[in-house]
Short mmCIF file of C-alpha atoms in Angstrom, two decimals:
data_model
loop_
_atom_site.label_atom_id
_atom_site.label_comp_id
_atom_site.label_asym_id
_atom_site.label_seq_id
_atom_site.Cartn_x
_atom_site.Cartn_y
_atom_site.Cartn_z
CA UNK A 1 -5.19 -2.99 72.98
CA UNK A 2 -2.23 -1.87 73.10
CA UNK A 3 -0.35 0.68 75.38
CA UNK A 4 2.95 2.07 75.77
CA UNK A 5 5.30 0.97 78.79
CA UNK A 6 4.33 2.30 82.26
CA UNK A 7 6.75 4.74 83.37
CA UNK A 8 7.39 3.02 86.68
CA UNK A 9 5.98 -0.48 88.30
CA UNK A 10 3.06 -0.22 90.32
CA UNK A 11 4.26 0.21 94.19
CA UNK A 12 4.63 -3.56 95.75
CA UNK A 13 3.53 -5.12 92.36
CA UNK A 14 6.26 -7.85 92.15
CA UNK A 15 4.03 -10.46 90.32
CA UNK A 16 3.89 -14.23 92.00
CA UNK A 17 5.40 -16.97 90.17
CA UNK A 18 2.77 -18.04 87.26
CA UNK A 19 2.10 -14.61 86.80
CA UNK A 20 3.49 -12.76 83.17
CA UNK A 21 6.44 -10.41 84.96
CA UNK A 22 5.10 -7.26 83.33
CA UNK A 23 6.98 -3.81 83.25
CA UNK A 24 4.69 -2.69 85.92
CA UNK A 25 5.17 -5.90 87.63
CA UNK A 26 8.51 -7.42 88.12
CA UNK A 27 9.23 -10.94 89.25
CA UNK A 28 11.17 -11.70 91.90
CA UNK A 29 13.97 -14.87 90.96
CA UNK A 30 17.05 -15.68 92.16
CA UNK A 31 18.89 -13.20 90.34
CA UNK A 32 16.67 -10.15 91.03
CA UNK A 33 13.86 -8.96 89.80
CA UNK A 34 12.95 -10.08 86.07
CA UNK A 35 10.76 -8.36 83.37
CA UNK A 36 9.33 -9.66 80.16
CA UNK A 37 8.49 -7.64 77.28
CA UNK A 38 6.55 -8.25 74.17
CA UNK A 39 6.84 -5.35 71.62
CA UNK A 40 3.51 -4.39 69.73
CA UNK A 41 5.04 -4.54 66.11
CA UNK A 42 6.56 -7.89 66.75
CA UNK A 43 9.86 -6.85 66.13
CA UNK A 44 12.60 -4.35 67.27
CA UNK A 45 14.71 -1.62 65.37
CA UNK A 46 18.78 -2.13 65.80
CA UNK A 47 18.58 1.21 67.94
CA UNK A 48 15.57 0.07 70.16
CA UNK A 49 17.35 -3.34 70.54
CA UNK A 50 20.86 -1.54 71.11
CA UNK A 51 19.04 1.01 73.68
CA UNK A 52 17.48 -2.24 75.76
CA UNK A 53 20.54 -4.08 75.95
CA UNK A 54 22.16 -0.97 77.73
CA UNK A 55 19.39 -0.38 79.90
CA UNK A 56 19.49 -3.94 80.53
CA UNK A 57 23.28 -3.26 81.57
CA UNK A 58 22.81 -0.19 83.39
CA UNK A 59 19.61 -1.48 85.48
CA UNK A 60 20.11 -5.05 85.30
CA UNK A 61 22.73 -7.81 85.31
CA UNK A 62 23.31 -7.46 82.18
CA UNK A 63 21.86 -10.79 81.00
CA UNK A 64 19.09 -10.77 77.96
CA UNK A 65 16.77 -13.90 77.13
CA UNK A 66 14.04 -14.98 74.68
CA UNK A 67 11.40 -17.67 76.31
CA UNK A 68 10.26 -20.63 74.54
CA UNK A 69 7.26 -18.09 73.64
CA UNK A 70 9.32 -15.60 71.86
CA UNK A 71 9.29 -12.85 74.75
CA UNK A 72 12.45 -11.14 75.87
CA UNK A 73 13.45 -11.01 79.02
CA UNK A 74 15.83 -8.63 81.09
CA UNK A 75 17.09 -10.03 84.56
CA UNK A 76 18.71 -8.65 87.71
CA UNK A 77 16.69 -5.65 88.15
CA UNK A 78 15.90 -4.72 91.46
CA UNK A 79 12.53 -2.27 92.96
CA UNK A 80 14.67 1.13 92.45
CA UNK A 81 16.27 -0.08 89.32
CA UNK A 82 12.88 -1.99 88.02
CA UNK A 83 10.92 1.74 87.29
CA UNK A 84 14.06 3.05 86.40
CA UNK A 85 14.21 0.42 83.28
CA UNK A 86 10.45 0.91 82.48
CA UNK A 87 11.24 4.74 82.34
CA UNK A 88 14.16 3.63 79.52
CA UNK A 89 12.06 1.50 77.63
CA UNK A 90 9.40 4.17 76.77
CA UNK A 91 11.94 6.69 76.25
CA UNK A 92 13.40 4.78 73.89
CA UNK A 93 9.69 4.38 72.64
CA UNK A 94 9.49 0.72 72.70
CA UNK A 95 5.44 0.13 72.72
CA UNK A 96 5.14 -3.50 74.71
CA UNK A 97 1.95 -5.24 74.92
CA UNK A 98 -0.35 -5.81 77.65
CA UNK A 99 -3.13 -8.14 78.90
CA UNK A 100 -4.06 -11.26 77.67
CA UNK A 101 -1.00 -12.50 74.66
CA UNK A 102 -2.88 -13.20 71.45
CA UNK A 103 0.16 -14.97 69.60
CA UNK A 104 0.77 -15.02 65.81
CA UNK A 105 3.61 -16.40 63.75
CA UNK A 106 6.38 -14.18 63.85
CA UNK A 107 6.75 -14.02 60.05
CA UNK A 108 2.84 -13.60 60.04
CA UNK A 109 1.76 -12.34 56.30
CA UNK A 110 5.57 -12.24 55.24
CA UNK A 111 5.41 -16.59 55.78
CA UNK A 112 5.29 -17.44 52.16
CA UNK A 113 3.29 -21.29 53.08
CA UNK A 114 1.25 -19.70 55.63
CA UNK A 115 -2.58 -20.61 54.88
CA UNK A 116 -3.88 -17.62 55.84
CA UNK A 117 -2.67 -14.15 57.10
CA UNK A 118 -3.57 -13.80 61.27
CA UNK A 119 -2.86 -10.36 61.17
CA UNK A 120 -6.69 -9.06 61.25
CA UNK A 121 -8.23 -11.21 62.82
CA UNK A 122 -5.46 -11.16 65.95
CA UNK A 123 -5.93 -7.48 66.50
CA UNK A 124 -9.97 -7.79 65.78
CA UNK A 125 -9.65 -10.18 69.24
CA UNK A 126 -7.33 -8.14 71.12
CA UNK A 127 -9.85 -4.78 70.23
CA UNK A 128 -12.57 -6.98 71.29
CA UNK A 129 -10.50 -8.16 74.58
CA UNK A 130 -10.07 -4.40 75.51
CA UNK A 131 -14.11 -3.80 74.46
CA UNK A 132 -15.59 -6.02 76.96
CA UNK A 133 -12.94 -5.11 79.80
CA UNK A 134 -11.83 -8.94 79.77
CA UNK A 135 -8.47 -7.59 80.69
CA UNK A 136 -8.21 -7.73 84.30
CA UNK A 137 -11.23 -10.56 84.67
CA UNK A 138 -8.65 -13.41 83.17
CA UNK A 139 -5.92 -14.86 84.80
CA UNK A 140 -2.44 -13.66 83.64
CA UNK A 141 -1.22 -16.77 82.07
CA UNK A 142 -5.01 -17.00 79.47
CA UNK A 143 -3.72 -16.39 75.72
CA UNK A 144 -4.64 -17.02 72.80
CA UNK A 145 -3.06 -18.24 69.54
CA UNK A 146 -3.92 -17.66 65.70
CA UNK A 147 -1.88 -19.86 64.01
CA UNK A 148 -1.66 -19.29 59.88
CA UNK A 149 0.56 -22.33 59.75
CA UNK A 150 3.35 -22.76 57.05
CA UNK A 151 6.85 -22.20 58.48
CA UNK A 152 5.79 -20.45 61.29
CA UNK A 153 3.16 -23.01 62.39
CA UNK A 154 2.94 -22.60 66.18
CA UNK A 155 2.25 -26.44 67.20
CA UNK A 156 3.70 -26.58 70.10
CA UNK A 157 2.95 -23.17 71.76
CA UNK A 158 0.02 -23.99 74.59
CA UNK A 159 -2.77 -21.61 74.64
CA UNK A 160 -6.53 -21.15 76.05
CA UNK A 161 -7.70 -20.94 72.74
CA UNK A 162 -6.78 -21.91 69.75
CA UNK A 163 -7.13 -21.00 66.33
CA UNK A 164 -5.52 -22.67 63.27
CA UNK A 165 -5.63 -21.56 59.64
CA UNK A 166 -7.20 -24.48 57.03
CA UNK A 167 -8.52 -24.19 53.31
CA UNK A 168 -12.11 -23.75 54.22
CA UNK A 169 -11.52 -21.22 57.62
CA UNK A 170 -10.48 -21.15 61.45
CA UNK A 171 -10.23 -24.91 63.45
CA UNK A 172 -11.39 -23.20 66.81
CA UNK A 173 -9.96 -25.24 69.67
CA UNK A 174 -9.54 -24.91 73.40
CA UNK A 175 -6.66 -25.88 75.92
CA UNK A 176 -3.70 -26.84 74.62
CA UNK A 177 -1.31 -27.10 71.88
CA UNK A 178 -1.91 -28.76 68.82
CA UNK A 179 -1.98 -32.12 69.26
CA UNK A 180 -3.52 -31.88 72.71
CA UNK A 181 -5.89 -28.82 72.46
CA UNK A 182 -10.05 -30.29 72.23
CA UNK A 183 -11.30 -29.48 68.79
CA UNK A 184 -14.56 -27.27 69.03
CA UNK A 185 -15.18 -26.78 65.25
CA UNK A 186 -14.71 -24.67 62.23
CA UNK A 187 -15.12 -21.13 61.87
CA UNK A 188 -15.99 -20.06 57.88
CA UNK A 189 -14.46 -16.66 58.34
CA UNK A 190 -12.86 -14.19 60.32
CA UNK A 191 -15.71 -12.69 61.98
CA UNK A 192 -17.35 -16.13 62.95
CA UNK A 193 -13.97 -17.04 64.67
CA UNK A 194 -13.06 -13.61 66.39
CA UNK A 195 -16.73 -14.16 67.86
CA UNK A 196 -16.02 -17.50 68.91
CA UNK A 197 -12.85 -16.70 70.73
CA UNK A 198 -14.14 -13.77 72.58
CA UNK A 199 -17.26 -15.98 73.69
CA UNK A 200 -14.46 -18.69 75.02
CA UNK A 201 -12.52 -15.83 76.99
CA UNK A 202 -15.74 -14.41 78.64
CA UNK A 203 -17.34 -17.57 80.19
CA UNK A 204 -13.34 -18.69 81.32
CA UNK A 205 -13.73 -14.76 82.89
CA UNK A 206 -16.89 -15.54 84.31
CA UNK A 207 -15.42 -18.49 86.72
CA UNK A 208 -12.86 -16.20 88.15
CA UNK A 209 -9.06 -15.32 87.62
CA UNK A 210 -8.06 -19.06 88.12
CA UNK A 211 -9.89 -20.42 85.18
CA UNK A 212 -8.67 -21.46 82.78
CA UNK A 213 -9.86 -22.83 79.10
CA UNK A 214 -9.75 -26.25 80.51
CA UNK A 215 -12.10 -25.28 82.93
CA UNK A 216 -14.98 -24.54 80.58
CA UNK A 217 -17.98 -26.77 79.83
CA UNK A 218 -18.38 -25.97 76.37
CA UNK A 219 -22.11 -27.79 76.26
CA UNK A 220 -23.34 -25.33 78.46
CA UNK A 221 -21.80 -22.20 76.20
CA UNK A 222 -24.11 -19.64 74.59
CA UNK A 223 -25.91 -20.56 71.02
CA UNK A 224 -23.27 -18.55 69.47
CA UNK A 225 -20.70 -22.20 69.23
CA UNK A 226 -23.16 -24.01 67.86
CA UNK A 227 -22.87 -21.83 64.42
CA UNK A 228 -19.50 -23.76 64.13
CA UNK A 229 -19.40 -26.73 61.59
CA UNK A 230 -18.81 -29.49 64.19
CA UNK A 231 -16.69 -31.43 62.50
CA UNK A 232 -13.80 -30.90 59.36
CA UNK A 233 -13.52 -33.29 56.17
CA UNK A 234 -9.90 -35.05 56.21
CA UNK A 235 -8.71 -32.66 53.48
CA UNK A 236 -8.82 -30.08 55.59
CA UNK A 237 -7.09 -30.73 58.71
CA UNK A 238 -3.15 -29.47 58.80
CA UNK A 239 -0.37 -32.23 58.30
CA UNK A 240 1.46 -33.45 60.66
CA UNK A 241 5.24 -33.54 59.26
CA UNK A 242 6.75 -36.84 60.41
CA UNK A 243 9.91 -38.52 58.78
CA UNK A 244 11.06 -42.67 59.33
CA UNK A 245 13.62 -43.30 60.93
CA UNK A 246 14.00 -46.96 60.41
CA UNK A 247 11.70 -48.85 62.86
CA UNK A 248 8.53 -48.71 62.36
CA UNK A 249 7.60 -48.92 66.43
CA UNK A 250 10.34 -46.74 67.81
CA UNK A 251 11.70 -44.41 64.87
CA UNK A 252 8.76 -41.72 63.95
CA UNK A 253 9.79 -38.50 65.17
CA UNK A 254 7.95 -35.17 64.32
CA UNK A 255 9.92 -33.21 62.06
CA UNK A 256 9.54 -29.53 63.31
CA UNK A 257 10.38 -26.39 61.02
CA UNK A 258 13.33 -24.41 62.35
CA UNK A 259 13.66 -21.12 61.66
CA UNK A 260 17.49 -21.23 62.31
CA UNK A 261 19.35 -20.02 59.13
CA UNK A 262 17.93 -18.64 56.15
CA UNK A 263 14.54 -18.40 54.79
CA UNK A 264 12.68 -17.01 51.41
CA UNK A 265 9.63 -14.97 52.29
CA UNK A 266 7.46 -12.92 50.04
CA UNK A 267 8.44 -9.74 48.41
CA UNK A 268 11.75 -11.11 48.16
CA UNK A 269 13.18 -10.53 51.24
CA UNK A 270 14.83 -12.84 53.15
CA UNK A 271 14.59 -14.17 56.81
CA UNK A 272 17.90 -14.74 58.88
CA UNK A 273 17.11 -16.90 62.30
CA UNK A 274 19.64 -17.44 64.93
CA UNK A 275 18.96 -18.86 68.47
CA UNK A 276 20.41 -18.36 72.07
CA UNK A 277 21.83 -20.89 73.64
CA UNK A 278 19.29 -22.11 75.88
CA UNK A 279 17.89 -18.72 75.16
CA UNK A 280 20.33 -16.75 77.18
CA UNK A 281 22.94 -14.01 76.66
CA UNK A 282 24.46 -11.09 77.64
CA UNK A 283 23.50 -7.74 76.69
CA UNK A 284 26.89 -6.84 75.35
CA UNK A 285 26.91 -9.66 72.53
CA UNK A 286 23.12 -8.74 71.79
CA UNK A 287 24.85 -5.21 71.06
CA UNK A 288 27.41 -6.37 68.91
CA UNK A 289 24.91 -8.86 67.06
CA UNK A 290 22.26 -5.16 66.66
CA UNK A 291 25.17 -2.98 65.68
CA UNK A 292 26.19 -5.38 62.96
CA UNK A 293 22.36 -5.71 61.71
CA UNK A 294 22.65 -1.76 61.93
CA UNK A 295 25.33 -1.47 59.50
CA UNK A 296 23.94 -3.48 57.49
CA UNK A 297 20.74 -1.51 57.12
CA UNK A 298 18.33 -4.47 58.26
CA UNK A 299 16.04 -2.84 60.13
CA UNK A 300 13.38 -5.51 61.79
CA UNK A 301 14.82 -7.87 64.69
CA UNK A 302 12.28 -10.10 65.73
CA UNK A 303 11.81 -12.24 69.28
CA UNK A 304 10.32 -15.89 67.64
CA UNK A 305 9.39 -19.30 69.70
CA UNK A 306 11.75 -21.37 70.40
CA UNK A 307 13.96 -18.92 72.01
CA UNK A 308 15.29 -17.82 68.17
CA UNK A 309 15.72 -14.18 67.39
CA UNK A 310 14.73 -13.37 63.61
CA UNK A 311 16.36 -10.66 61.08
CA UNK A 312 14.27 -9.58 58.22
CA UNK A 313 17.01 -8.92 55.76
CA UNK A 314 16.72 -7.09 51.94
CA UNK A 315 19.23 -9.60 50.44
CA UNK A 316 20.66 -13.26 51.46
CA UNK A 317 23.93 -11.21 50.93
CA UNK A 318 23.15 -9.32 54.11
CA UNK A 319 21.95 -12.17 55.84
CA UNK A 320 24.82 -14.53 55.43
CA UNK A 321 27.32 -11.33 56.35
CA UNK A 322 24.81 -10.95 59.72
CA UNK A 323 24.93 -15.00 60.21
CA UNK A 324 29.35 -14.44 60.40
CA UNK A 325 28.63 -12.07 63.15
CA UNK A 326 25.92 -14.65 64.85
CA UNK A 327 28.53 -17.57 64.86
CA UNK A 328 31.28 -15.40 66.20
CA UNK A 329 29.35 -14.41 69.11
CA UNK A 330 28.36 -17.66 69.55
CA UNK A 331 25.05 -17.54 68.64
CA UNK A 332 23.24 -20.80 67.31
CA UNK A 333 23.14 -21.14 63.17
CA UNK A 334 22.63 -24.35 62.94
CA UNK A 335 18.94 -26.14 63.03
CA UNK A 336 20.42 -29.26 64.14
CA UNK A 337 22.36 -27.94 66.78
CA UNK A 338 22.37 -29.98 69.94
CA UNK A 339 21.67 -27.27 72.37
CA UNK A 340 18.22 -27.11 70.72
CA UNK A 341 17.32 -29.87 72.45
CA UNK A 342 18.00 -28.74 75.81
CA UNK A 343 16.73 -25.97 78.07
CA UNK A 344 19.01 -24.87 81.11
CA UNK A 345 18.22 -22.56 83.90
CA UNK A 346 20.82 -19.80 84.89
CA UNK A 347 21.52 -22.15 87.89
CA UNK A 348 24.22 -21.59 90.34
CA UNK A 349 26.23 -19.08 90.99
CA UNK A 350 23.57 -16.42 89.70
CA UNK A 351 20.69 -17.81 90.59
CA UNK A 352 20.51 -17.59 94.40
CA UNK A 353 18.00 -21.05 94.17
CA UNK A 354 20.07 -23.14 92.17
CA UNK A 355 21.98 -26.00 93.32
CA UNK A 356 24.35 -26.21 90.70
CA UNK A 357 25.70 -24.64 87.37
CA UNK A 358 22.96 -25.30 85.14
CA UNK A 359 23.76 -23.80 81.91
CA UNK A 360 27.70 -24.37 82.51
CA UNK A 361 26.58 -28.50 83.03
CA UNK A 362 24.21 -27.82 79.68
CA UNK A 363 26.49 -26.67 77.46
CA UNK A 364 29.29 -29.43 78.55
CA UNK A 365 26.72 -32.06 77.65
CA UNK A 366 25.82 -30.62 74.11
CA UNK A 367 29.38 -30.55 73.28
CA UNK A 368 30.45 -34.01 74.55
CA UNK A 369 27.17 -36.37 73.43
CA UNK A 370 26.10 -34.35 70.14
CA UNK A 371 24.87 -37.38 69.25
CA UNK A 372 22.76 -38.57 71.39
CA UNK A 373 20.36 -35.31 70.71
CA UNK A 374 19.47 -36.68 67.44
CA UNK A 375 16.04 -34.47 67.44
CA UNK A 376 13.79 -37.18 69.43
CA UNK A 377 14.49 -36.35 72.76
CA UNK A 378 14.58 -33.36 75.27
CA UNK A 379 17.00 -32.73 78.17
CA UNK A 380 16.03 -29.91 80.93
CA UNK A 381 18.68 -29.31 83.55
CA UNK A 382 17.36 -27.06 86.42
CA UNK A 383 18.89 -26.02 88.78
CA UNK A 384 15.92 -26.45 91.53
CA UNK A 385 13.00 -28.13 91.67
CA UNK A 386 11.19 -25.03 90.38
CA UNK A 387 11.81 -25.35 86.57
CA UNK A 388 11.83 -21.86 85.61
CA UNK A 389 13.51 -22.84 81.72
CA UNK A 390 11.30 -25.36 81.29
CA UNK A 391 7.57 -26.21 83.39
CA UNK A 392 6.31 -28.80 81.18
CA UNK A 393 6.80 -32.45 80.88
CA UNK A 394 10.87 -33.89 79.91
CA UNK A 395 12.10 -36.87 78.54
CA UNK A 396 14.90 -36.27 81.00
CA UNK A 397 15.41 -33.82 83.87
CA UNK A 398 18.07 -32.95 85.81
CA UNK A 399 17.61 -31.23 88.32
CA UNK A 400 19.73 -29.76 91.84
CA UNK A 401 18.71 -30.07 95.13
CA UNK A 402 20.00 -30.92 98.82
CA UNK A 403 20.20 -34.36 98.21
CA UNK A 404 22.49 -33.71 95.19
CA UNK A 405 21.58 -33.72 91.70
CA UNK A 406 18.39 -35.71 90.75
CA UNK A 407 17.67 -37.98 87.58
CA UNK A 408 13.34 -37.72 86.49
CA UNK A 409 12.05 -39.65 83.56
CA UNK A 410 9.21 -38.66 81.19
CA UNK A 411 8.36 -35.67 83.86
CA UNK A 412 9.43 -32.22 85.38
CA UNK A 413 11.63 -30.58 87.63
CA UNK A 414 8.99 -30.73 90.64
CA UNK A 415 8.56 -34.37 90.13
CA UNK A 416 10.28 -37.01 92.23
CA UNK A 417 13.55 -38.20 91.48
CA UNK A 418 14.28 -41.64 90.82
CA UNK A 419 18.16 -41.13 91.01
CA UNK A 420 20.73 -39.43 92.57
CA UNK A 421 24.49 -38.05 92.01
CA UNK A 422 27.14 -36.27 93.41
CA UNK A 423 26.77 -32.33 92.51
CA UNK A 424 30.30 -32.56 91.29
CA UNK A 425 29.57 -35.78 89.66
CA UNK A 426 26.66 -34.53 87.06
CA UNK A 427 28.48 -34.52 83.91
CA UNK A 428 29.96 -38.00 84.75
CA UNK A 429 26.28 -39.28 85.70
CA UNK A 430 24.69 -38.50 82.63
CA UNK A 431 27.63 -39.73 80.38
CA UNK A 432 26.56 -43.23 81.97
CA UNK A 433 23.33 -42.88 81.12
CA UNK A 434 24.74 -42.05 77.16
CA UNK A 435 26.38 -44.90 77.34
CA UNK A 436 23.76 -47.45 77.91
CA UNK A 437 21.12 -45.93 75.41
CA UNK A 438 24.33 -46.32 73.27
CA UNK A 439 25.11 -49.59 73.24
CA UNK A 440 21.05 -50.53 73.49
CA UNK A 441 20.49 -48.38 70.26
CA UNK A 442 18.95 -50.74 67.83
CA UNK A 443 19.52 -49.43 64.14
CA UNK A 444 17.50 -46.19 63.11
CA UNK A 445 16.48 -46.03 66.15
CA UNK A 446 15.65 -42.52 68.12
CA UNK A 447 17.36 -41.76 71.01
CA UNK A 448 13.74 -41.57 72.77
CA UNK A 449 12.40 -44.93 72.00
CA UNK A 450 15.94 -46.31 72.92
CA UNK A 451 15.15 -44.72 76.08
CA UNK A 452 11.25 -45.98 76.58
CA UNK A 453 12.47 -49.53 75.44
CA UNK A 454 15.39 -49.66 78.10
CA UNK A 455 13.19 -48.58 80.93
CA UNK A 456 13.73 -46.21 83.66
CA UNK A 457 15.09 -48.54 86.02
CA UNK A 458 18.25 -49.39 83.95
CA UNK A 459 18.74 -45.60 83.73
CA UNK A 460 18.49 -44.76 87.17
CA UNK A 461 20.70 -47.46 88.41
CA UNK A 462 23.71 -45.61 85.13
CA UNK A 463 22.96 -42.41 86.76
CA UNK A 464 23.50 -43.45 90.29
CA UNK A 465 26.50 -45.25 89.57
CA UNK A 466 28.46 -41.83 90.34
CA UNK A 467 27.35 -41.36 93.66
CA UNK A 468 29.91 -41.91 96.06
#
């Protein structure tokens, strides 16, 4: 279902941290209040997108993000300031949605490899959703994604249930992302696997607000699973792109699709992506970037995973003139840029948790060891132990606290530290740990197995080395 923006937050409904921080309920961060929106059509007009960086100005901080999801958010709002952003966003007649996220590819049935287009069956589900009042009996963070594959393949985007496009139907599974999610079976067609999904969502409703699809005991599920063909000949199942890189045991990396630069789709447009740097910045460059896009009569902005924002364009004319404007404002062009490989929090001095300059430290590190984010590997630096840029699982974290600035392997920003620095001594710490993996690198080798093969200990002992 979807619904228009509520004209003002519900009274006292800041949302607690896990929660999705709705129009009409605001988290509270560091910074203020923040709000995440995801618009029904999937995409934004220049003048909608202009009109929401202004508001975000006027009633925020003035900073704009897009999530590892593909959500914008708006920070800095406060309770007065909070209702009077929702009130902007539905005069400017921005229709968000709300409930549980059922996630398609942003370049759903324009994705010229795409197996199958999700559009249907995605709104059949979120009809059915609203149908059997499922809404406010799931927790906030249950979604769902219909994945069509091709370029806009959402692998590594987590969800409750899954389902993924293949020659012969829908691969229904449940909890996870790709590689992790349990397969259930295969769905012939679109009404066999809208059936199946709203089955999985009622019995994770039935165990309370806290369930979630890893919670289920999928024996003990209605006679409706069993219609699913339990299991999927080998032809059938999606590839899994992977690409040498010269040792056998250490140099297979996954080779993801980017969206980043420019794209064929069908009907002969053509797709422009750009990213955020660590999916963050300010309203007035968003401005510049929609007022450009504007002129240039493209018409379709688009919020995308992997914090990337995506222009539909008529003509790769227009699209390389909007891609000028992207790299002047600093906006990411590149697939293989380094920052891609890193996710930073605001940190300190604008978020009132951090212990140090997150982003600043970030984007220091990108430009002075490009080369040690070869693709393999992902850096988070937080700037407190609550890992708001980035709650899953690192090969790296850095992250701030009392103690100074902590080193975790393989894990996340809650988990304990096996190193410490100075706060003023972050950049210096991790340019020993460069170093070693540097002169360890074996030929061909990723920067990630270099880093397995060395061993944590030899890493925390380079990253401590700074402490004074």
């Amino acid at each position: 279902m979807t619904i228009l923006a509520a004209a003002r937050p519900i009274a006292g409904g800041f949302s607690r941290r896990g929660a999705c921080p709705a129009l009409s309920a605001p988290m509270k961060t560091g910074d203020g209040l923040l709000v995440r929106l995801n618009p029904v059509a999937g995409g934004l007009s220049p003048d909608a997108l202009i009109g929401l960086c202004k508001a975000s100005e006027k009633h925020g901080n003035g900073i704009v993000e897009v999530t590892a999801r593909g959500s914008l958010q708006i920070r800095g709002l406060t309770a007065h300031s909070a209702a009077e952003f929702a009130a902007a966003v539905n005069k400017l007649g921005i229709p968000v949605r709300t409930g549980v996220p059922v996630q398609t590819g942003v370049l759903a049935g324009l994705d010229p490899e795409e197996i199958a287009d999700p559009t249907a069956i995605a709104e059949s589900i979120r009809n059915g959703i609203a149908r059997a009042g499922l809404e406010n009996r799931l927790g906030p963070k249950v979604s769902v994604v219909v994945d069509s594959g091709g370029l806009t393949a959402l692998d590594e985007v987590a969800a409750d249930v899954r389902l993924a496009a293949v020659d012969s139907g829908w691969l229904v599974g449940i909890a996870g992302e790709k590689r992790s999610a349990r397969p259930l079976g295969l769905a012939q067609n679109d009404q066999a696997a809208g059936d199946v999904t709203l089955t999985l969502l009622s019995a994770i409703a039935e165990m309370g607000r806290e369930a979630r699809g890893r919670d289920v005991d999928v024996e003990r599920l209605p006679d409706r699973l069993q219609a699913l063909r339990p299991s999927l000949p080998p032809s059938g199942l999606p590839a899994t792109r992977v690409e040498m890189a010269g040792r056998p045991e250490g140099g297979v990396k996954e080779q993801r699709t980017s969206l980043i630069g420019l794209t064929n789709l069908r009907t002969n447009l053509k797709a422009l992506g750009i990213a955020l740097p660590f999916g963050h910045t300010t309203a007035d460059r968003l401005k510049t970037f929609a007022e450009k896009a504007r002129s240039l009569r493209i018409n379709d902005i688009r919020p995308a995973p992997r914090r990337t924002l995506v222009a539909i364009c008529g003509t790769e004319a227009t699209a390389r003139e909007l891609r000028k404007t992207a790299e002047a404002l600093g906006f990411i062009t590149s697939a293989d840029d380094p920052t891609q490989s890193i996710s930073a929090c605001p940190g300190a001095p604008d978020c009132a948790s951090g212990h140090m300059a997150a982003r600043i430290l970030a984007a220091d590190m990108a430009k002075e060891h490009g080369d040690f984010f070869d693709g393999s590997l992902h850096l988070h630096v937080s700037g407190c132990a609550k890992g708001c840029a980035h709650p899953a699982a690192s090969t790296l974290t850095m992250v701030g606290s009392e103690r100074g600035i902590g080193l975790v392997a393989n894990g996340t920003a809650r988990d304990e530290a096996t190193a410490f620095a100075d706060r003023d001594a972050a950049g210096r710490a991790f340019a020993n740990v460069t170093r070693v993996v540097s002169a360890e690198r074996l030929q061909g080798e990723t920067a990630a197995h270099a880093i397995q093969r060395i061993g944590l200990s030899r890493l925390a002992e380079a990253f401590g080395k700074s402490r004074t």
